[in-house]
Amino acid sequence: MANMNILITGANGLLGQYLVRDLSKAGYTITATGRGHKRLPEYAEAHYTYIPLDITNKAEVEQVVEAARPDVIVHAAAMTQPDACELNKEECRKTNVLATSYLAAAAAKTGSTIIYLSTDFVFDGKEGPYKEDDIPAPVNYYGASKLEAEEIIKQSNTRWAIVRTVLVYGNILSGTRSNVVTWVKDNLEQRKNIKVVDDQIRTPTYVEDLSKSILLIIQHNAEGIYHISGKEVLTPYQMAVQVADYFSLDKALMEKVNAATFSQPAQRPLKTGFVITKAEKELGFAPVGFTEGIRRMFPQITH
């Protein structure tokens, strides 16, 4: 069904840019939507149409979905900074919860399948890594907003899949954005001391793997919840060590600390990360390791 029409929200973001590239490469017709003007690279121009969309505007959502009549909506747009969500709960609720309800309702009208991007932050971090059927219990407002949106998706009158993911890293295709890899690299290259948490665990996710998993879900016509991440269970400090080793930077500049060192508005779950057996078995999902992810971000550096 390569002639399917797919609408992507958050197309200007890190994941959104890879989705536009990968899904158009796979032969789908793409309607890319994002806040404001297009920030996507030009190379795939022939394969997608870009439409500015404010997902918090119900009438605009209805109009765009009705005009595009997509077979699938990939809902990747969200407010994802936990501290910003904690400090601006109303804006977070509008962006993460209400917008999802507008999209779900519009999808039901056009008979579109909806694929919703969620997060490990729906869990409390006491018992990770988590499987799909573990019980969510968010410890911050960001996680709570994503969990509420998941419930909206589950109760929607249309086919759905929920993709939860963990600590996504990678290079944005157009523009710049900081992530765990570039943050460590840039600071150590400038000989700056950094404090890195060693009492949280995650299974970091390379952005291309996440994009490919969504392609697999579409190709398999899969439904339900999928945990998508890397396989390696790492603390942020262990990730920083791999970054420093890869670029031959000075690890002495890194100080190992615990999460209590930082006073942040939003509490972070301590031990998350995912068990990805379901995605491996049902979708053939096979993520790269963390060092391989770094190599793909910086292919020009030879080892």
mmCIF file with all atom_site columns, N, CA and C in Angstrom, residues 5 7 59-70 73 105-112:
data_model
loop_
_atom_site.group_PDB
_atom_site.id
_atom_site.type_symbol
_atom_site.label_atom_id
_atom_site.label_alt_id
_atom_site.label_comp_id
_atom_site.label_asym_id
_atom_site.label_entity_id
_atom_site.label_seq_id
_atom_site.pdbx_PDB_ins_code
_atom_site.Cartn_x
_atom_site.Cartn_y
_atom_site.Cartn_z
_atom_site.occupancy
_atom_site.B_iso_or_equiv
_atom_site.pdbx_formal_charge
_atom_site.auth_seq_id
_atom_site.auth_comp_id
_atom_site.auth_asym_id
_atom_site.auth_atom_id
_atom_site.pdbx_PDB_model_num
ATOM 1  N N  . ASN A 1 5   ? -1.599  7.778  1.927  1.00 0.00 ? 5   ASN A N  1
ATOM 2  C CA . ASN A 1 5   ? -1.386  9.183  2.255  1.00 0.00 ? 5   ASN A CA 1
ATOM 3  C C  . ASN A 1 5   ? -1.179  9.292  3.769  1.00 0.00 ? 5   ASN A C  1
ATOM 4  N N  . LEU A 1 7   ? -0.240  11.806 7.086  1.00 0.00 ? 7   LEU A N  1
ATOM 5  C CA . LEU A 1 7   ? -0.088  13.149 7.634  1.00 0.00 ? 7   LEU A CA 1
ATOM 6  C C  . LEU A 1 7   ? 0.792   13.071 8.881  1.00 0.00 ? 7   LEU A C  1
ATOM 7  N N  . ALA A 1 59  ? -10.447 23.991 14.958 1.00 0.00 ? 59  ALA A N  1
ATOM 8  C CA . ALA A 1 59  ? -10.985 24.206 13.605 1.00 0.00 ? 59  ALA A CA 1
ATOM 9  C C  . ALA A 1 59  ? -9.913  23.968 12.546 1.00 0.00 ? 59  ALA A C  1
ATOM 10 N N  . GLU A 1 60  ? -8.686  24.417 12.844 1.00 0.00 ? 60  GLU A N  1
ATOM 11 C CA . GLU A 1 60  ? -7.576  24.236 11.902 1.00 0.00 ? 60  GLU A CA 1
ATOM 12 C C  . GLU A 1 60  ? -7.239  22.750 11.730 1.00 0.00 ? 60  GLU A C  1
ATOM 13 N N  . VAL A 1 61  ? -7.226  22.027 12.845 1.00 0.00 ? 61  VAL A N  1
ATOM 14 C CA . VAL A 1 61  ? -6.951  20.581 12.796 1.00 0.00 ? 61  VAL A CA 1
ATOM 15 C C  . VAL A 1 61  ? -7.997  19.881 11.933 1.00 0.00 ? 61  VAL A C  1
ATOM 16 N N  . GLU A 1 62  ? -9.273  20.188 12.181 1.00 0.00 ? 62  GLU A N  1
ATOM 17 C CA . GLU A 1 62  ? -10.367 19.553 11.419 1.00 0.00 ? 62  GLU A CA 1
ATOM 18 C C  . GLU A 1 62  ? -10.235 19.843 9.925  1.00 0.00 ? 62  GLU A C  1
ATOM 19 N N  . GLN A 1 63  ? -9.912  21.093 9.631  1.00 0.00 ? 63  GLN A N  1
ATOM 20 C CA . GLN A 1 63  ? -9.805  21.535 8.233  1.00 0.00 ? 63  GLN A CA 1
ATOM 21 C C  . GLN A 1 63  ? -8.658  20.822 7.510  1.00 0.00 ? 63  GLN A C  1
ATOM 22 N N  . VAL A 1 64  ? -7.496  20.766 8.149  1.00 0.00 ? 64  VAL A N  1
ATOM 23 C CA . VAL A 1 64  ? -6.309  20.160 7.523  1.00 0.00 ? 64  VAL A CA 1
ATOM 24 C C  . VAL A 1 64  ? -6.494  18.646 7.335  1.00 0.00 ? 64  VAL A C  1
ATOM 25 N N  . VAL A 1 65  ? -7.026  17.986 8.365  1.00 0.00 ? 65  VAL A N  1
ATOM 26 C CA . VAL A 1 65  ? -7.230  16.527 8.274  1.00 0.00 ? 65  VAL A CA 1
ATOM 27 C C  . VAL A 1 65  ? -8.307  16.209 7.229  1.00 0.00 ? 65  VAL A C  1
ATOM 28 N N  . GLU A 1 66  ? -9.358  16.975 7.205  1.00 0.00 ? 66  GLU A N  1
ATOM 29 C CA . GLU A 1 66  ? -10.436 16.767 6.233  1.00 0.00 ? 66  GLU A CA 1
ATOM 30 C C  . GLU A 1 66  ? -9.927  16.956 4.804  1.00 0.00 ? 66  GLU A C  1
ATOM 31 N N  . ALA A 1 67  ? -9.083  17.963 4.598  1.00 0.00 ? 67  ALA A N  1
ATOM 32 C CA . ALA A 1 67  ? -8.542  18.228 3.256  1.00 0.00 ? 67  ALA A CA 1
ATOM 33 C C  . ALA A 1 67  ? -7.558  17.148 2.825  1.00 0.00 ? 67  ALA A C  1
ATOM 34 N N  . ALA A 1 68  ? -6.720  16.678 3.762  1.00 0.00 ? 68  ALA A N  1
ATOM 35 C CA . ALA A 1 68  ? -5.690  15.685 3.420  1.00 0.00 ? 68  ALA A CA 1
ATOM 36 C C  . ALA A 1 68  ? -6.266  14.270 3.331  1.00 0.00 ? 68  ALA A C  1
ATOM 37 N N  . ARG A 1 69  ? -7.313  14.001 4.121  1.00 0.00 ? 69  ARG A N  1
ATOM 38 C CA . ARG A 1 69  ? -7.912  12.664 4.216  1.00 0.00 ? 69  ARG A CA 1
ATOM 39 C C  . ARG A 1 69  ? -6.832  11.575 4.274  1.00 0.00 ? 69  ARG A C  1
ATOM 40 N N  . PRO A 1 70  ? -5.966  11.632 5.295  1.00 0.00 ? 70  PRO A N  1
ATOM 41 C CA . PRO A 1 70  ? -4.857  10.679 5.351  1.00 0.00 ? 70  PRO A CA 1
ATOM 42 C C  . PRO A 1 70  ? -5.309  9.275  5.744  1.00 0.00 ? 70  PRO A C  1
ATOM 43 N N  . ILE A 1 73  ? -2.324  9.054  10.398 1.00 0.00 ? 73  ILE A N  1
ATOM 44 C CA . ILE A 1 73  ? -1.784  10.278 11.007 1.00 0.00 ? 73  ILE A CA 1
ATOM 45 C C  . ILE A 1 73  ? -0.702  9.852  11.989 1.00 0.00 ? 73  ILE A C  1
ATOM 46 N N  . ALA A 1 105 ? -10.343 12.977 17.127 1.00 0.00 ? 105 ALA A N  1
ATOM 47 C CA . ALA A 1 105 ? -11.714 13.180 16.623 1.00 0.00 ? 105 ALA A CA 1
ATOM 48 C C  . ALA A 1 105 ? -11.715 13.365 15.111 1.00 0.00 ? 105 ALA A C  1
ATOM 49 N N  . ALA A 1 106 ? -10.748 14.131 14.605 1.00 0.00 ? 106 ALA A N  1
ATOM 50 C CA . ALA A 1 106 ? -10.655 14.341 13.149 1.00 0.00 ? 106 ALA A CA 1
ATOM 51 C C  . ALA A 1 106 ? -10.324 13.027 12.439 1.00 0.00 ? 106 ALA A C  1
ATOM 52 N N  . ALA A 1 107 ? -9.449  12.214 13.055 1.00 0.00 ? 107 ALA A N  1
ATOM 53 C CA . ALA A 1 107 ? -9.066  10.911 12.480 1.00 0.00 ? 107 ALA A CA 1
ATOM 54 C C  . ALA A 1 107 ? -10.273 9.985  12.402 1.00 0.00 ? 107 ALA A C  1
ATOM 55 N N  . ALA A 1 108 ? -11.110 10.024 13.428 1.00 0.00 ? 108 ALA A N  1
ATOM 56 C CA . ALA A 1 108 ? -12.306 9.175  13.438 1.00 0.00 ? 108 ALA A CA 1
ATOM 57 C C  . ALA A 1 108 ? -13.243 9.550  12.288 1.00 0.00 ? 108 ALA A C  1
ATOM 58 N N  . LYS A 1 109 ? -13.338 10.851 12.000 1.00 0.00 ? 109 LYS A N  1
ATOM 59 C CA . LYS A 1 109 ? -14.217 11.319 10.911 1.00 0.00 ? 109 LYS A CA 1
ATOM 60 C C  . LYS A 1 109 ? -13.729 10.860 9.541  1.00 0.00 ? 109 LYS A C  1
ATOM 61 N N  . THR A 1 110 ? -12.413 10.858 9.346  1.00 0.00 ? 110 THR A N  1
ATOM 62 C CA . THR A 1 110 ? -11.866 10.493 8.027  1.00 0.00 ? 110 THR A CA 1
ATOM 63 C C  . THR A 1 110 ? -11.468 9.021  7.961  1.00 0.00 ? 110 THR A C  1
ATOM 64 N N  . GLY A 1 111 ? -11.654 8.290  9.071  1.00 0.00 ? 111 GLY A N  1
ATOM 65 C CA . GLY A 1 111 ? -11.281 6.878  9.095  1.00 0.00 ? 111 GLY A CA 1
ATOM 66 C C  . GLY A 1 111 ? -9.780  6.658  9.059  1.00 0.00 ? 111 GLY A C  1
ATOM 67 N N  . SER A 1 112 ? -9.030  7.628  9.572  1.00 0.00 ? 112 SER A N  1
ATOM 68 C CA . SER A 1 112 ? -7.560  7.528  9.551  1.00 0.00 ? 112 SER A CA 1
ATOM 69 C C  . SER A 1 112 ? -7.064  6.753  10.775 1.00 0.00 ? 112 SER A C  1
#
